[in-house]
Amino acid sequence: MSGTTTVAAVADQGPDTPGASGSSGAKGALDVPSRASRLARASGRQLLCFVIAAFVFAAPLVYLFLQSFKTFTGFLQDPTGSPHPWTKQNFGDAWSAGDFGREMINSLIYAVIPVTITLTLGVFLAFPISRGWFRHSNVLYSFFIFSGFLPGGLIPLFIEARALHLYNSMPGYLLMVSLSGAGFFFFVGYIKGIPREIDEAAALDGCGYIRFIFRIIIPQMKPALATFAIFGFVGAWNNLILPLVMLSDKTLWPVTRGLYSFFGENTQNWPLIAAGTFIVAAPILLLFILLQRFLVEGVAGGAAFGTQGVAKAAAEQGDE
């Protein structure tokens, strides 16, 4: 009787138990190298994917970066090799020849002001929609989402800008790019995750609506605001088509429009063009380094509730 009990107990311990004997122990010993081999194959596939992705995305940037340190003669002698000798003269020449200092100031104005206005208006618009304060909040929510997928008509916009005297004007250009409302969907999803008890506590303390948004809601949305600020800044900084159409005065050009003209003037001098390209891209890289820790958190927070309807999310929070 005791022997039967011992066998049953050993069988219950499973094949991975060190005390198991016979065929179970042998099977467990075989499973260990099997799992190790599967992990090794998975690591090998991940390494292969990483190498392919790094080659596709990073190799052109590395090549361009190396060319920016070559002399023009060195580039003609060896277009694909490493710089010999290394020189930083291309960056100084590109900075002065391209007039990138003034154009960077214009680009900062065209990027910072529209992003700030869009963020502020987006929060004020998204908060009452996400709380379901309006009778048909879901309809309004769907309307704004649908309007975001409509393409912007460049020719009608150009005609309107000429008629309203917004063409070739910095205030006019800022007005055209500031009222996009692109962060609305993102903010509605993120605000759904903020507990409604905070609203009630603020109301009991006599906090006004404007103060409530700026002092309580906006600090809660730092990851989402930082994420959209990165996307908005990068989009505004890299915008070329709209400045190409709307700004004919050279003193109003952003840095992308200036780089386009700089490329046409120095088509043969690739080291100079590579240096100018990295000068234009430097603020984007710096912004991403400073705000990257907010990026993943903000996208995850907006995605957690962004696919739910407004009324459904409000009901779930009310039940809690």
PDB file of C-alpha atoms in Angstrom:
ATOM      1  CA  MET A   1       0.000   0.000   0.000  1.00  0.00           C
ATOM      2  CA  SER A   2       2.808   2.384   0.885  1.00  0.00           C
ATOM      3  CA  GLY A   3       4.646   1.526  -2.350  1.00  0.00           C
ATOM      4  CA  THR A   4       1.550   2.391  -4.428  1.00  0.00           C
ATOM      5  CA  THR A   5       1.224   5.699  -2.606  1.00  0.00           C
ATOM      6  CA  THR A   6       4.859   6.552  -3.265  1.00  0.00           C
ATOM      7  CA  VAL A   7       4.532   5.857  -7.005  1.00  0.00           C
ATOM      8  CA  ALA A   8       1.396   7.992  -7.235  1.00  0.00           C
ATOM      9  CA  ALA A   9       3.104  10.831  -5.392  1.00  0.00           C
ATOM     10  CA  VAL A  10       6.107  10.693  -7.720  1.00  0.00           C
ATOM     11  CA  ALA A  11       3.807  10.649 -10.761  1.00  0.00           C
ATOM     12  CA  ASP A  12       1.966  13.694  -9.458  1.00  0.00           C
ATOM     13  CA  GLN A  13       5.220  15.611  -9.146  1.00  0.00           C
ATOM     14  CA  GLY A  14       5.481  15.770 -12.937  1.00  0.00           C
ATOM     15  CA  PRO A  15       8.344  15.186 -15.310  1.00  0.00           C
ATOM     16  CA  ASP A  16      10.406  18.211 -14.191  1.00  0.00           C
ATOM     17  CA  THR A  17      10.669  17.142 -10.548  1.00  0.00           C
ATOM     18  CA  PRO A  18      14.212  16.129  -9.643  1.00  0.00           C
ATOM     19  CA  GLY A  19      12.922  13.258  -7.539  1.00  0.00           C
ATOM     20  CA  ALA A  20      11.074  11.672 -10.447  1.00  0.00           C
ATOM     21  CA  SER A  21      12.563   8.402 -11.629  1.00  0.00           C
ATOM     22  CA  GLY A  22      12.478   6.183 -14.679  1.00  0.00           C
ATOM     23  CA  SER A  23      11.069   7.506 -17.950  1.00  0.00           C
ATOM     24  CA  SER A  24       9.698  10.715 -16.349  1.00  0.00           C
ATOM     25  CA  GLY A  25      13.139  11.688 -15.100  1.00  0.00           C
ATOM     26  CA  ALA A  26      14.675  10.989 -18.472  1.00  0.00           C
ATOM     27  CA  LYS A  27      11.975  13.043 -20.213  1.00  0.00           C
ATOM     28  CA  GLY A  28      12.612  15.946 -17.834  1.00  0.00           C
ATOM     29  CA  ALA A  29      16.328  15.758 -18.533  1.00  0.00           C
ATOM     30  CA  LEU A  30      15.597  15.896 -22.261  1.00  0.00           C
ATOM     31  CA  ASP A  31      13.258  18.890 -21.850  1.00  0.00           C
ATOM     32  CA  VAL A  32      15.975  21.107 -20.361  1.00  0.00           C
ATOM     33  CA  PRO A  33      18.188  21.198 -23.478  1.00  0.00           C
ATOM     34  CA  SER A  34      15.023  21.419 -25.610  1.00  0.00           C
ATOM     35  CA  ARG A  35      13.944  24.622 -23.859  1.00  0.00           C
ATOM     36  CA  ALA A  36      17.488  25.934 -24.038  1.00  0.00           C
ATOM     37  CA  SER A  37      17.598  25.299 -27.767  1.00  0.00           C
ATOM     38  CA  ARG A  38      14.238  27.036 -28.257  1.00  0.00           C
ATOM     39  CA  LEU A  39      15.482  30.059 -26.328  1.00  0.00           C
ATOM     40  CA  ALA A  40      18.663  30.060 -28.378  1.00  0.00           C
ATOM     41  CA  ARG A  41      16.662  29.957 -31.640  1.00  0.00           C
ATOM     42  CA  ALA A  42      14.379  32.770 -30.425  1.00  0.00           C
ATOM     43  CA  SER A  43      17.385  34.875 -29.436  1.00  0.00           C
ATOM     44  CA  GLY A  44      18.923  34.205 -32.826  1.00  0.00           C
ATOM     45  CA  ARG A  45      15.778  35.369 -34.642  1.00  0.00           C
ATOM     46  CA  GLN A  46      15.584  38.512 -32.500  1.00  0.00           C
ATOM     47  CA  LEU A  47      19.227  39.262 -33.202  1.00  0.00           C
ATOM     48  CA  LEU A  48      18.639  38.788 -36.929  1.00  0.00           C
ATOM     49  CA  CYS A  49      15.625  41.157 -36.866  1.00  0.00           C
ATOM     50  CA  PHE A  50      17.654  43.717 -34.925  1.00  0.00           C
ATOM     51  CA  VAL A  51      20.525  43.561 -37.426  1.00  0.00           C
ATOM     52  CA  ILE A  52      18.153  43.942 -40.406  1.00  0.00           C
ATOM     53  CA  ALA A  53      16.288  46.861 -38.784  1.00  0.00           C
ATOM     54  CA  ALA A  54      19.532  48.557 -37.780  1.00  0.00           C
ATOM     55  CA  PHE A  55      20.888  48.183 -41.306  1.00  0.00           C
ATOM     56  CA  VAL A  56      17.726  49.503 -42.982  1.00  0.00           C
ATOM     57  CA  PHE A  57      17.219  52.493 -40.686  1.00  0.00           C
ATOM     58  CA  ALA A  58      20.636  53.346 -39.304  1.00  0.00           C
ATOM     59  CA  ALA A  59      22.967  52.569 -42.197  1.00  0.00           C
ATOM     60  CA  PRO A  60      21.855  55.552 -44.365  1.00  0.00           C
ATOM     61  CA  LEU A  61      22.228  57.916 -41.387  1.00  0.00           C
ATOM     62  CA  VAL A  62      25.669  56.541 -40.522  1.00  0.00           C
ATOM     63  CA  TYR A  63      26.738  56.873 -44.158  1.00  0.00           C
ATOM     64  CA  LEU A  64      25.457  60.465 -44.327  1.00  0.00           C
ATOM     65  CA  PHE A  65      27.119  61.302 -41.019  1.00  0.00           C
ATOM     66  CA  LEU A  66      30.486  59.996 -42.235  1.00  0.00           C
ATOM     67  CA  GLN A  67      30.247  61.933 -45.503  1.00  0.00           C
ATOM     68  CA  SER A  68      29.724  65.174 -43.606  1.00  0.00           C
ATOM     69  CA  PHE A  69      33.297  64.892 -42.233  1.00  0.00           C
ATOM     70  CA  LYS A  70      34.909  64.435 -45.663  1.00  0.00           C
ATOM     71  CA  THR A  71      36.523  67.030 -47.845  1.00  0.00           C
ATOM     72  CA  PHE A  72      35.007  67.454 -51.292  1.00  0.00           C
ATOM     73  CA  THR A  73      38.158  65.993 -52.872  1.00  0.00           C
ATOM     74  CA  GLY A  74      38.146  63.075 -50.434  1.00  0.00           C
ATOM     75  CA  PHE A  75      34.506  62.336 -51.275  1.00  0.00           C
ATOM     76  CA  LEU A  76      35.282  62.249 -55.010  1.00  0.00           C
ATOM     77  CA  GLN A  77      38.231  59.893 -54.427  1.00  0.00           C
ATOM     78  CA  ASP A  78      36.339  57.493 -52.105  1.00  0.00           C
ATOM     79  CA  PRO A  79      32.543  58.056 -51.951  1.00  0.00           C
ATOM     80  CA  THR A  80      31.847  55.031 -49.719  1.00  0.00           C
ATOM     81  CA  GLY A  81      34.846  54.857 -47.402  1.00  0.00           C
ATOM     82  CA  SER A  82      35.538  56.532 -44.097  1.00  0.00           C
ATOM     83  CA  PRO A  83      36.753  60.172 -44.037  1.00  0.00           C
ATOM     84  CA  HIS A  84      40.466  60.692 -44.566  1.00  0.00           C
ATOM     85  CA  PRO A  85      41.327  63.255 -43.371  1.00  0.00           C
ATOM     86  CA  TRP A  86      38.470  64.167 -40.991  1.00  0.00           C
ATOM     87  CA  THR A  87      37.266  67.778 -41.124  1.00  0.00           C
ATOM     88  CA  LYS A  88      34.545  69.819 -39.394  1.00  0.00           C
ATOM     89  CA  GLN A  89      34.761  72.643 -41.923  1.00  0.00           C
ATOM     90  CA  ASN A  90      31.614  71.460 -43.752  1.00  0.00           C
ATOM     91  CA  PHE A  91      29.397  72.255 -40.749  1.00  0.00           C
ATOM     92  CA  GLY A  92      30.667  75.854 -40.508  1.00  0.00           C
ATOM     93  CA  ASP A  93      30.389  76.381 -44.256  1.00  0.00           C
ATOM     94  CA  ALA A  94      26.880  74.908 -44.379  1.00  0.00           C
ATOM     95  CA  TRP A  95      25.732  77.018 -41.409  1.00  0.00           C
ATOM     96  CA  SER A  96      26.870  80.282 -43.005  1.00  0.00           C
ATOM     97  CA  ALA A  97      25.998  79.460 -46.640  1.00  0.00           C
ATOM     98  CA  GLY A  98      22.552  78.121 -45.839  1.00  0.00           C
ATOM     99  CA  ASP A  99      21.628  80.914 -43.363  1.00  0.00           C
ATOM    100  CA  PHE A 100      20.262  78.205 -41.101  1.00  0.00           C
ATOM    101  CA  GLY A 101      20.372  80.394 -37.967  1.00  0.00           C
ATOM    102  CA  ARG A 102      17.532  82.695 -39.084  1.00  0.00           C
ATOM    103  CA  GLU A 103      15.612  79.815 -40.623  1.00  0.00           C
ATOM    104  CA  MET A 104      15.848  77.786 -37.407  1.00  0.00           C
ATOM    105  CA  ILE A 105      14.305  80.688 -35.486  1.00  0.00           C
ATOM    106  CA  ASN A 106      11.453  80.730 -38.016  1.00  0.00           C
ATOM    107  CA  SER A 107      11.038  76.959 -37.699  1.00  0.00           C
ATOM    108  CA  LEU A 108      10.935  77.199 -33.903  1.00  0.00           C
ATOM    109  CA  ILE A 109       8.180  79.813 -34.177  1.00  0.00           C
ATOM    110  CA  TYR A 110       6.258  77.701 -36.714  1.00  0.00           C
ATOM    111  CA  ALA A 111       6.577  74.608 -34.495  1.00  0.00           C
ATOM    112  CA  VAL A 112       6.297  75.846 -30.891  1.00  0.00           C
ATOM    113  CA  ILE A 113       3.354  78.261 -31.229  1.00  0.00           C
ATOM    114  CA  PRO A 114       1.018  75.921 -33.201  1.00  0.00           C
ATOM    115  CA  VAL A 115       1.859  72.965 -30.939  1.00  0.00           C
ATOM    116  CA  THR A 116       1.191  75.028 -27.791  1.00  0.00           C
ATOM    117  CA  ILE A 117      -2.137  76.314 -29.126  1.00  0.00           C
ATOM    118  CA  THR A 118      -3.152  72.858 -30.330  1.00  0.00           C
ATOM    119  CA  LEU A 119      -2.301  71.234 -26.993  1.00  0.00           C
ATOM    120  CA  THR A 120      -4.238  73.814 -24.976  1.00  0.00           C
ATOM    121  CA  LEU A 121      -7.317  73.815 -27.187  1.00  0.00           C
ATOM    122  CA  GLY A 122      -7.189  70.019 -27.458  1.00  0.00           C
ATOM    123  CA  VAL A 123      -7.334  69.571 -23.668  1.00  0.00           C
ATOM    124  CA  PHE A 124     -10.226  72.026 -23.275  1.00  0.00           C
ATOM    125  CA  LEU A 125     -12.125  70.269 -26.060  1.00  0.00           C
ATOM    126  CA  ALA A 126     -11.317  66.693 -25.052  1.00  0.00           C
ATOM    127  CA  PHE A 127     -12.155  66.986 -21.336  1.00  0.00           C
ATOM    128  CA  PRO A 128     -15.946  67.587 -21.557  1.00  0.00           C
ATOM    129  CA  ILE A 129     -16.222  65.083 -24.428  1.00  0.00           C
ATOM    130  CA  SER A 130     -14.399  62.369 -22.474  1.00  0.00           C
ATOM    131  CA  ARG A 131     -16.575  62.991 -19.390  1.00  0.00           C
ATOM    132  CA  GLY A 132     -19.755  62.758 -21.446  1.00  0.00           C
ATOM    133  CA  TRP A 133     -21.013  66.169 -20.347  1.00  0.00           C
ATOM    134  CA  PHE A 134     -22.826  66.771 -23.631  1.00  0.00           C
ATOM    135  CA  ARG A 135     -25.995  64.938 -24.575  1.00  0.00           C
ATOM    136  CA  HIS A 136     -24.513  63.428 -27.738  1.00  0.00           C
ATOM    137  CA  SER A 137     -20.875  63.203 -26.752  1.00  0.00           C
ATOM    138  CA  ASN A 138     -20.326  60.018 -28.754  1.00  0.00           C
ATOM    139  CA  VAL A 139     -21.678  61.697 -31.899  1.00  0.00           C
ATOM    140  CA  LEU A 140     -19.417  64.711 -31.410  1.00  0.00           C
ATOM    141  CA  TYR A 141     -16.519  62.384 -30.682  1.00  0.00           C
ATOM    142  CA  SER A 142     -17.162  60.424 -33.879  1.00  0.00           C
ATOM    143  CA  PHE A 143     -17.543  63.649 -35.874  1.00  0.00           C
ATOM    144  CA  PHE A 144     -14.148  64.951 -34.782  1.00  0.00           C
ATOM    145  CA  ILE A 145     -12.531  61.565 -35.422  1.00  0.00           C
ATOM    146  CA  PHE A 146     -14.069  61.379 -38.902  1.00  0.00           C
ATOM    147  CA  SER A 147     -12.995  64.926 -39.767  1.00  0.00           C
ATOM    148  CA  GLY A 148      -9.422  64.000 -38.888  1.00  0.00           C
ATOM    149  CA  PHE A 149      -9.308  61.501 -41.759  1.00  0.00           C
ATOM    150  CA  LEU A 150     -10.364  64.057 -44.399  1.00  0.00           C
ATOM    151  CA  PRO A 151      -7.443  65.185 -46.564  1.00  0.00           C
ATOM    152  CA  GLY A 152      -6.490  68.825 -46.506  1.00  0.00           C
ATOM    153  CA  GLY A 153      -7.022  70.498 -49.868  1.00  0.00           C
ATOM    154  CA  LEU A 154      -3.900  72.461 -50.730  1.00  0.00           C
ATOM    155  CA  ILE A 155      -5.354  74.406 -53.665  1.00  0.00           C
ATOM    156  CA  PRO A 156      -8.531  75.535 -51.794  1.00  0.00           C
ATOM    157  CA  LEU A 157      -6.333  76.491 -48.839  1.00  0.00           C
ATOM    158  CA  PHE A 158      -4.097  78.533 -51.116  1.00  0.00           C
ATOM    159  CA  ILE A 159      -7.096  80.349 -52.636  1.00  0.00           C
ATOM    160  CA  GLU A 160      -8.513  81.078 -49.182  1.00  0.00           C
ATOM    161  CA  ALA A 161      -5.146  82.316 -47.930  1.00  0.00           C
ATOM    162  CA  ARG A 162      -4.878  84.743 -50.855  1.00  0.00           C
ATOM    163  CA  ALA A 163      -8.443  85.968 -50.326  1.00  0.00           C
ATOM    164  CA  LEU A 164      -7.972  86.453 -46.564  1.00  0.00           C
ATOM    165  CA  HIS A 165      -4.511  88.060 -46.944  1.00  0.00           C
ATOM    166  CA  LEU A 166      -2.839  85.202 -45.075  1.00  0.00           C
ATOM    167  CA  TYR A 167      -0.484  84.342 -47.954  1.00  0.00           C
ATOM    168  CA  ASN A 168       3.237  85.080 -47.453  1.00  0.00           C
ATOM    169  CA  SER A 169       2.672  86.243 -43.867  1.00  0.00           C
ATOM    170  CA  MET A 170       4.013  84.768 -40.642  1.00  0.00           C
ATOM    171  CA  PRO A 171       0.818  85.432 -38.604  1.00  0.00           C
ATOM    172  CA  GLY A 172      -1.253  84.061 -41.471  1.00  0.00           C
ATOM    173  CA  TYR A 173       0.861  80.911 -41.703  1.00  0.00           C
ATOM    174  CA  LEU A 174       0.657  80.395 -37.930  1.00  0.00           C
ATOM    175  CA  LEU A 175      -3.123  80.749 -38.089  1.00  0.00           C
ATOM    176  CA  MET A 176      -3.347  78.102 -40.821  1.00  0.00           C
ATOM    177  CA  VAL A 177      -1.280  75.507 -38.940  1.00  0.00           C
ATOM    178  CA  SER A 178      -2.464  76.195 -35.371  1.00  0.00           C
ATOM    179  CA  LEU A 179      -6.070  75.020 -35.558  1.00  0.00           C
ATOM    180  CA  SER A 180      -5.563  71.441 -36.643  1.00  0.00           C
ATOM    181  CA  GLY A 181      -7.066  69.732 -33.556  1.00  0.00           C
ATOM    182  CA  ALA A 182      -4.866  66.702 -34.189  1.00  0.00           C
ATOM    183  CA  GLY A 183      -4.441  65.844 -30.486  1.00  0.00           C
ATOM    184  CA  PHE A 184      -8.136  65.558 -29.730  1.00  0.00           C
ATOM    185  CA  PHE A 185      -8.489  61.775 -30.149  1.00  0.00           C
ATOM    186  CA  PHE A 186      -5.290  61.185 -28.214  1.00  0.00           C
ATOM    187  CA  PHE A 187      -6.374  63.368 -25.283  1.00  0.00           C
ATOM    188  CA  VAL A 188      -9.902  61.943 -25.035  1.00  0.00           C
ATOM    189  CA  GLY A 189      -8.452  58.475 -24.613  1.00  0.00           C
ATOM    190  CA  TYR A 190      -6.005  59.615 -21.970  1.00  0.00           C
ATOM    191  CA  ILE A 191      -8.510  61.670 -19.927  1.00  0.00           C
ATOM    192  CA  LYS A 192     -10.792  58.630 -19.710  1.00  0.00           C
ATOM    193  CA  GLY A 193      -8.127  57.051 -17.508  1.00  0.00           C
ATOM    194  CA  ILE A 194      -8.120  59.943 -15.003  1.00  0.00           C
ATOM    195  CA  PRO A 195     -10.505  59.122 -12.075  1.00  0.00           C
ATOM    196  CA  ARG A 196     -13.702  61.186 -11.973  1.00  0.00           C
ATOM    197  CA  GLU A 197     -13.322  61.490  -8.195  1.00  0.00           C
ATOM    198  CA  ILE A 198     -10.684  64.136  -8.862  1.00  0.00           C
ATOM    199  CA  ASP A 199     -13.324  66.267 -10.614  1.00  0.00           C
ATOM    200  CA  GLU A 200     -15.707  65.941  -7.668  1.00  0.00           C
ATOM    201  CA  ALA A 201     -13.019  66.720  -5.086  1.00  0.00           C
ATOM    202  CA  ALA A 202     -11.958  69.825  -7.002  1.00  0.00           C
ATOM    203  CA  ALA A 203     -15.574  70.992  -7.304  1.00  0.00           C
ATOM    204  CA  LEU A 204     -16.121  70.545  -3.548  1.00  0.00           C
ATOM    205  CA  ASP A 205     -13.005  72.631  -2.888  1.00  0.00           C
ATOM    206  CA  GLY A 206     -14.395  75.444  -5.046  1.00  0.00           C
ATOM    207  CA  CYS A 207     -11.866  75.076  -7.870  1.00  0.00           C
ATOM    208  CA  GLY A 208     -12.991  76.883 -11.038  1.00  0.00           C
ATOM    209  CA  TYR A 209     -13.038  75.185 -14.436  1.00  0.00           C
ATOM    210  CA  ILE A 210     -10.077  77.053 -15.996  1.00  0.00           C
ATOM    211  CA  ARG A 211      -7.982  76.595 -12.876  1.00  0.00           C
ATOM    212  CA  PHE A 212      -9.022  72.945 -12.654  1.00  0.00           C
ATOM    213  CA  ILE A 213      -7.803  72.285 -16.202  1.00  0.00           C
ATOM    214  CA  PHE A 214      -4.462  74.064 -15.786  1.00  0.00           C
ATOM    215  CA  ARG A 215      -3.652  73.024 -12.186  1.00  0.00           C
ATOM    216  CA  ILE A 216      -5.037  69.463 -12.034  1.00  0.00           C
ATOM    217  CA  ILE A 217      -5.828  67.934 -15.440  1.00  0.00           C
ATOM    218  CA  ILE A 218      -2.823  69.176 -17.427  1.00  0.00           C
ATOM    219  CA  PRO A 219      -0.273  67.979 -14.805  1.00  0.00           C
ATOM    220  CA  GLN A 220      -1.988  64.566 -14.894  1.00  0.00           C
ATOM    221  CA  MET A 221      -1.538  64.507 -18.678  1.00  0.00           C
ATOM    222  CA  LYS A 222       2.186  65.203 -18.839  1.00  0.00           C
ATOM    223  CA  PRO A 223       3.057  61.934 -20.675  1.00  0.00           C
ATOM    224  CA  ALA A 224       0.269  62.444 -23.217  1.00  0.00           C
ATOM    225  CA  LEU A 225       1.143  66.116 -23.733  1.00  0.00           C
ATOM    226  CA  ALA A 226       4.842  65.298 -24.102  1.00  0.00           C
ATOM    227  CA  THR A 227       4.043  62.554 -26.623  1.00  0.00           C
ATOM    228  CA  PHE A 228       1.861  64.767 -28.765  1.00  0.00           C
ATOM    229  CA  ALA A 229       4.365  67.629 -28.400  1.00  0.00           C
ATOM    230  CA  ILE A 230       7.034  65.373 -29.930  1.00  0.00           C
ATOM    231  CA  PHE A 231       4.786  64.281 -32.790  1.00  0.00           C
ATOM    232  CA  GLY A 232       3.508  67.814 -33.407  1.00  0.00           C
ATOM    233  CA  PHE A 233       6.948  69.403 -33.225  1.00  0.00           C
ATOM    234  CA  VAL A 234       8.475  66.847 -35.586  1.00  0.00           C
ATOM    235  CA  GLY A 235       5.588  67.232 -38.041  1.00  0.00           C
ATOM    236  CA  ALA A 236       5.791  71.039 -37.989  1.00  0.00           C
ATOM    237  CA  TRP A 237       9.585  71.054 -38.187  1.00  0.00           C
ATOM    238  CA  ASN A 238       9.649  68.690 -41.186  1.00  0.00           C
ATOM    239  CA  ASN A 239       6.804  70.392 -43.039  1.00  0.00           C
ATOM    240  CA  LEU A 240       8.016  71.356 -46.499  1.00  0.00           C
ATOM    241  CA  ILE A 241       5.014  71.420 -48.844  1.00  0.00           C
ATOM    242  CA  LEU A 242       2.978  74.098 -47.031  1.00  0.00           C
ATOM    243  CA  PRO A 243       5.905  76.573 -46.626  1.00  0.00           C
ATOM    244  CA  LEU A 244       6.837  75.899 -50.243  1.00  0.00           C
ATOM    245  CA  VAL A 245       3.365  77.010 -51.346  1.00  0.00           C
ATOM    246  CA  MET A 246       2.461  79.647 -48.747  1.00  0.00           C
ATOM    247  CA  LEU A 247       5.755  81.451 -48.087  1.00  0.00           C
ATOM    248  CA  SER A 248       7.529  83.081 -51.030  1.00  0.00           C
ATOM    249  CA  ASP A 249       9.513  85.629 -48.978  1.00  0.00           C
ATOM    250  CA  LYS A 250      12.958  84.203 -48.187  1.00  0.00           C
ATOM    251  CA  THR A 251      13.048  85.872 -44.764  1.00  0.00           C
ATOM    252  CA  LEU A 252       9.975  83.841 -43.746  1.00  0.00           C
ATOM    253  CA  TRP A 253      11.303  80.447 -44.811  1.00  0.00           C
ATOM    254  CA  PRO A 254      11.572  77.648 -42.239  1.00  0.00           C
ATOM    255  CA  VAL A 255      14.692  75.526 -42.154  1.00  0.00           C
ATOM    256  CA  THR A 256      13.238  72.765 -44.361  1.00  0.00           C
ATOM    257  CA  ARG A 257      12.473  75.256 -47.121  1.00  0.00           C
ATOM    258  CA  GLY A 258      15.972  76.672 -46.716  1.00  0.00           C
ATOM    259  CA  LEU A 259      17.522  73.183 -46.881  1.00  0.00           C
ATOM    260  CA  TYR A 260      15.602  72.512 -50.087  1.00  0.00           C
ATOM    261  CA  SER A 261      17.063  75.662 -51.636  1.00  0.00           C
ATOM    262  CA  PHE A 262      20.509  74.840 -50.190  1.00  0.00           C
ATOM    263  CA  PHE A 263      20.360  71.413 -51.857  1.00  0.00           C
ATOM    264  CA  GLY A 264      19.624  73.027 -55.229  1.00  0.00           C
ATOM    265  CA  GLU A 265      22.576  75.402 -54.897  1.00  0.00           C
ATOM    266  CA  ASN A 266      25.097  72.694 -53.866  1.00  0.00           C
ATOM    267  CA  THR A 267      23.958  69.621 -55.748  1.00  0.00           C
ATOM    268  CA  GLN A 268      27.462  68.299 -56.422  1.00  0.00           C
ATOM    269  CA  ASN A 269      28.949  68.948 -52.965  1.00  0.00           C
ATOM    270  CA  TRP A 270      27.572  65.994 -50.992  1.00  0.00           C
ATOM    271  CA  PRO A 271      29.730  66.491 -47.876  1.00  0.00           C
ATOM    272  CA  LEU A 272      28.320  70.030 -47.548  1.00  0.00           C
ATOM    273  CA  ILE A 273      24.750  68.789 -48.071  1.00  0.00           C
ATOM    274  CA  ALA A 274      25.279  66.015 -45.488  1.00  0.00           C
ATOM    275  CA  ALA A 275      26.512  68.571 -42.935  1.00  0.00           C
ATOM    276  CA  GLY A 276      23.520  70.839 -43.640  1.00  0.00           C
ATOM    277  CA  THR A 277      21.123  67.928 -43.249  1.00  0.00           C
ATOM    278  CA  PHE A 278      22.502  67.039 -39.832  1.00  0.00           C
ATOM    279  CA  ILE A 279      22.331  70.682 -38.733  1.00  0.00           C
ATOM    280  CA  VAL A 280      18.624  70.741 -39.638  1.00  0.00           C
ATOM    281  CA  ALA A 281      17.954  67.401 -37.908  1.00  0.00           C
ATOM    282  CA  ALA A 282      19.854  68.230 -34.688  1.00  0.00           C
ATOM    283  CA  PRO A 283      16.917  69.923 -32.828  1.00  0.00           C
ATOM    284  CA  ILE A 284      14.675  66.919 -33.561  1.00  0.00           C
ATOM    285  CA  LEU A 285      17.240  64.493 -32.158  1.00  0.00           C
ATOM    286  CA  LEU A 286      17.722  66.672 -29.062  1.00  0.00           C
ATOM    287  CA  LEU A 287      13.969  66.905 -28.435  1.00  0.00           C
ATOM    288  CA  PHE A 288      13.554  63.136 -28.738  1.00  0.00           C
ATOM    289  CA  ILE A 289      16.401  62.495 -26.289  1.00  0.00           C
ATOM    290  CA  LEU A 290      14.892  64.888 -23.725  1.00  0.00           C
ATOM    291  CA  LEU A 291      11.298  63.625 -23.951  1.00  0.00           C
ATOM    292  CA  GLN A 292      11.653  59.954 -24.916  1.00  0.00           C
ATOM    293  CA  ARG A 293      10.817  58.700 -21.401  1.00  0.00           C
ATOM    294  CA  PHE A 294       7.327  60.202 -21.751  1.00  0.00           C
ATOM    295  CA  LEU A 295       6.740  58.762 -25.214  1.00  0.00           C
ATOM    296  CA  VAL A 296       5.898  55.125 -24.409  1.00  0.00           C
ATOM    297  CA  GLU A 297       3.928  56.016 -21.261  1.00  0.00           C
ATOM    298  CA  GLY A 298       1.818  58.570 -23.109  1.00  0.00           C
ATOM    299  CA  VAL A 299       1.001  56.295 -26.050  1.00  0.00           C
ATOM    300  CA  ALA A 300       0.108  53.395 -23.718  1.00  0.00           C
ATOM    301  CA  GLY A 301      -2.139  55.609 -21.548  1.00  0.00           C
ATOM    302  CA  GLY A 302      -4.037  56.975 -24.546  1.00  0.00           C
ATOM    303  CA  ALA A 303      -4.433  53.547 -26.136  1.00  0.00           C
ATOM    304  CA  ALA A 304      -5.832  51.911 -22.961  1.00  0.00           C
ATOM    305  CA  PHE A 305      -9.121  53.837 -23.139  1.00  0.00           C
ATOM    306  CA  GLY A 306      -8.994  55.361 -26.626  1.00  0.00           C
ATOM    307  CA  THR A 307     -10.879  52.518 -28.307  1.00  0.00           C
ATOM    308  CA  GLN A 308     -13.849  52.714 -25.901  1.00  0.00           C
ATOM    309  CA  GLY A 309     -16.903  54.870 -26.427  1.00  0.00           C
ATOM    310  CA  VAL A 310     -17.307  57.964 -24.284  1.00  0.00           C
ATOM    311  CA  ALA A 311     -20.507  56.809 -22.568  1.00  0.00           C
ATOM    312  CA  LYS A 312     -19.107  53.304 -21.905  1.00  0.00           C
ATOM    313  CA  ALA A 313     -15.948  54.626 -20.277  1.00  0.00           C
ATOM    314  CA  ALA A 314     -17.944  57.064 -18.133  1.00  0.00           C
ATOM    315  CA  ALA A 315     -20.280  54.271 -16.983  1.00  0.00           C
ATOM    316  CA  GLU A 316     -17.382  51.989 -16.061  1.00  0.00           C
ATOM    317  CA  GLN A 317     -15.763  54.693 -13.957  1.00  0.00           C
ATOM    318  CA  GLY A 318     -19.087  55.422 -12.301  1.00  0.00           C
ATOM    319  CA  ASP A 319     -19.481  51.754 -11.351  1.00  0.00           C
ATOM    320  CA  GLU A 320     -16.068  51.769  -9.750  1.00  0.00           C
TER     321      GLU A 320
END
